[in-house]
């Protein structure tokens, strides 16, 4: 489990730095999307063949563990912040949040139809194993 924590923390540091820069550029004195940038950077690194080929097998397993744990934790944190913001922001914020989730759910079938059938069969075969 400890393998890959240094890469995870580096991604978090870089993501927070980018988020703070973005916050300053927009005139806010806060982190704007730093955790999201960290998550994207972690996904890019863990899916990069150049990086994973150079790491020992234990590191790849650790990175995959943290990649799988990082996303649900971040989503749960963001969801709780959005709920608190929507409640304190009034009815318009709550309606906007509900509408965006509804649009996202409606877009899933469209996005799913864009995936080639060969990729779907490969993904289903991997799940069965």
Coordinates of C-alpha atoms in Angstrom, one line a residue:
X1 CA 0.0 0.0 0.0
X2 CA 2.9 2.4 0.7
X3 CA 4.2 2.1 -2.8
X4 CA 3.2 5.0 -5.0
X5 CA 2.4 7.4 -2.1
X6 CA 5.2 9.6 -3.2
X7 CA 3.8 9.9 -6.7
X8 CA 0.3 10.5 -5.2
X9 CA 1.6 13.2 -3.0
X10 CA 3.6 14.8 -5.8
X11 CA 0.4 14.8 -7.9
X12 CA -1.5 16.4 -5.1
X13 CA 1.2 19.1 -4.6
X14 CA 1.3 19.9 -8.3
X15 CA -2.5 19.9 -8.6
X16 CA -2.9 22.2 -5.6
X17 CA -0.3 24.5 -7.0
X18 CA -2.1 24.7 -10.3
X19 CA -5.4 25.2 -8.5
X20 CA -4.0 28.1 -6.5
X21 CA -2.5 29.7 -9.6
X22 CA -5.9 29.4 -11.3
X23 CA -7.6 30.9 -8.2
X24 CA -5.2 33.9 -8.3
X25 CA -5.7 34.3 -12.1
X26 CA -9.5 34.4 -11.6
X27 CA -9.3 36.9 -8.7
X28 CA -10.2 34.4 -6.0
X29 CA -7.9 33.7 -3.0
X30 CA -8.6 30.0 -2.9
X31 CA -7.8 26.7 -4.6
X32 CA -9.9 26.3 -7.8
X33 CA -9.9 22.7 -8.8
X34 CA -6.6 21.7 -7.4
X35 CA -7.7 18.2 -6.3
X36 CA -9.3 17.7 -9.8
X37 CA -6.0 18.6 -11.4
X38 CA -4.2 16.2 -9.0
X39 CA -6.6 13.4 -9.9
X40 CA -6.1 14.0 -13.7
X41 CA -2.4 14.1 -13.3
X42 CA -2.5 10.8 -11.3
X43 CA -4.6 9.2 -13.9
X44 CA -2.3 10.3 -16.7
X45 CA 0.8 9.0 -14.8
X46 CA -0.7 5.7 -13.9
X47 CA -2.0 5.1 -17.5
X48 CA 1.3 6.2 -19.1
X49 CA 3.3 3.2 -20.4
X50 CA 6.6 5.1 -20.2
X51 CA 6.1 5.7 -16.5
X52 CA 4.8 2.2 -15.5
X53 CA 7.4 0.3 -17.5
X54 CA 10.2 2.0 -15.5
X55 CA 8.6 1.2 -12.1
X56 CA 8.9 -2.1 -10.2
X57 CA 5.8 -4.2 -10.1
X58 CA 5.1 -3.3 -6.4
X59 CA 5.0 0.4 -7.4
X60 CA 2.5 -0.3 -10.2
X61 CA 0.3 -2.2 -7.7
X62 CA 0.5 0.6 -5.2
X63 CA -0.3 3.3 -7.8
X64 CA -3.3 1.3 -9.0
X65 CA -4.5 1.0 -5.4
X66 CA -4.2 4.7 -4.8
X67 CA -5.7 5.5 -8.2
X68 CA -8.8 3.4 -7.3
X69 CA -9.1 4.9 -3.8
X70 CA -8.4 8.5 -4.8
X71 CA -11.3 9.0 -7.2
X72 CA -14.1 7.8 -4.8
X73 CA -12.7 9.9 -1.9
X74 CA -12.5 13.0 -4.1
X75 CA -16.0 12.5 -5.5
X76 CA -17.4 12.1 -2.0
X77 CA -15.6 15.2 -0.8
X78 CA -16.8 17.2 -3.8
X79 CA -20.4 15.9 -3.4
X80 CA -20.6 16.9 0.2
X81 CA -19.2 20.4 -0.5
X82 CA -21.7 20.8 -3.4
X83 CA -24.6 19.8 -1.1
X84 CA -23.6 22.3 1.6
X85 CA -23.1 25.0 -1.0
X86 CA -26.5 24.3 -2.6
X87 CA -28.3 24.4 0.8
X88 CA -26.6 27.6 1.8
X89 CA -26.9 29.1 -1.7
X90 CA -30.6 28.9 -1.9
X91 CA -33.1 27.4 -4.3
X92 CA -31.4 28.4 -7.5
X93 CA -28.1 26.7 -6.5
X94 CA -30.0 23.5 -5.7
X95 CA -32.0 23.5 -9.0
X96 CA -28.8 24.1 -10.9
X97 CA -27.1 21.2 -9.1
X98 CA -30.0 18.8 -9.8
X99 CA -30.3 19.9 -13.4
X100 CA -26.6 19.3 -14.0
X101 CA -26.8 15.8 -12.5
X102 CA -29.9 15.1 -14.7
X103 CA -28.1 16.3 -17.8
X104 CA -25.1 14.1 -17.0
X105 CA -27.3 11.0 -16.5
X106 CA -29.0 11.8 -19.8
X107 CA -25.6 12.1 -21.6
X108 CA -24.4 8.6 -20.5
X109 CA -26.3 6.6 -23.2
X110 CA -24.9 9.0 -25.9
X111 CA -21.4 8.7 -24.6
X112 CA -21.8 4.9 -24.4
X113 CA -22.9 4.8 -28.0
X114 CA -19.7 6.5 -29.0
X115 CA -17.5 3.7 -27.7
X116 CA -16.6 1.2 -30.3
X117 CA -18.2 -2.3 -29.8
X118 CA -14.7 -3.9 -29.8
X119 CA -13.7 -1.9 -26.8
X120 CA -16.9 -2.8 -25.0
X121 CA -16.3 -6.5 -25.6
X122 CA -12.7 -6.2 -24.4
X123 CA -13.9 -4.4 -21.2
X124 CA -16.6 -7.0 -20.6
X125 CA -14.0 -9.8 -21.0
X126 CA -11.7 -8.1 -18.5
X127 CA -14.5 -7.8 -16.0
X128 CA -15.3 -11.5 -16.3
X129 CA -11.8 -12.5 -15.5

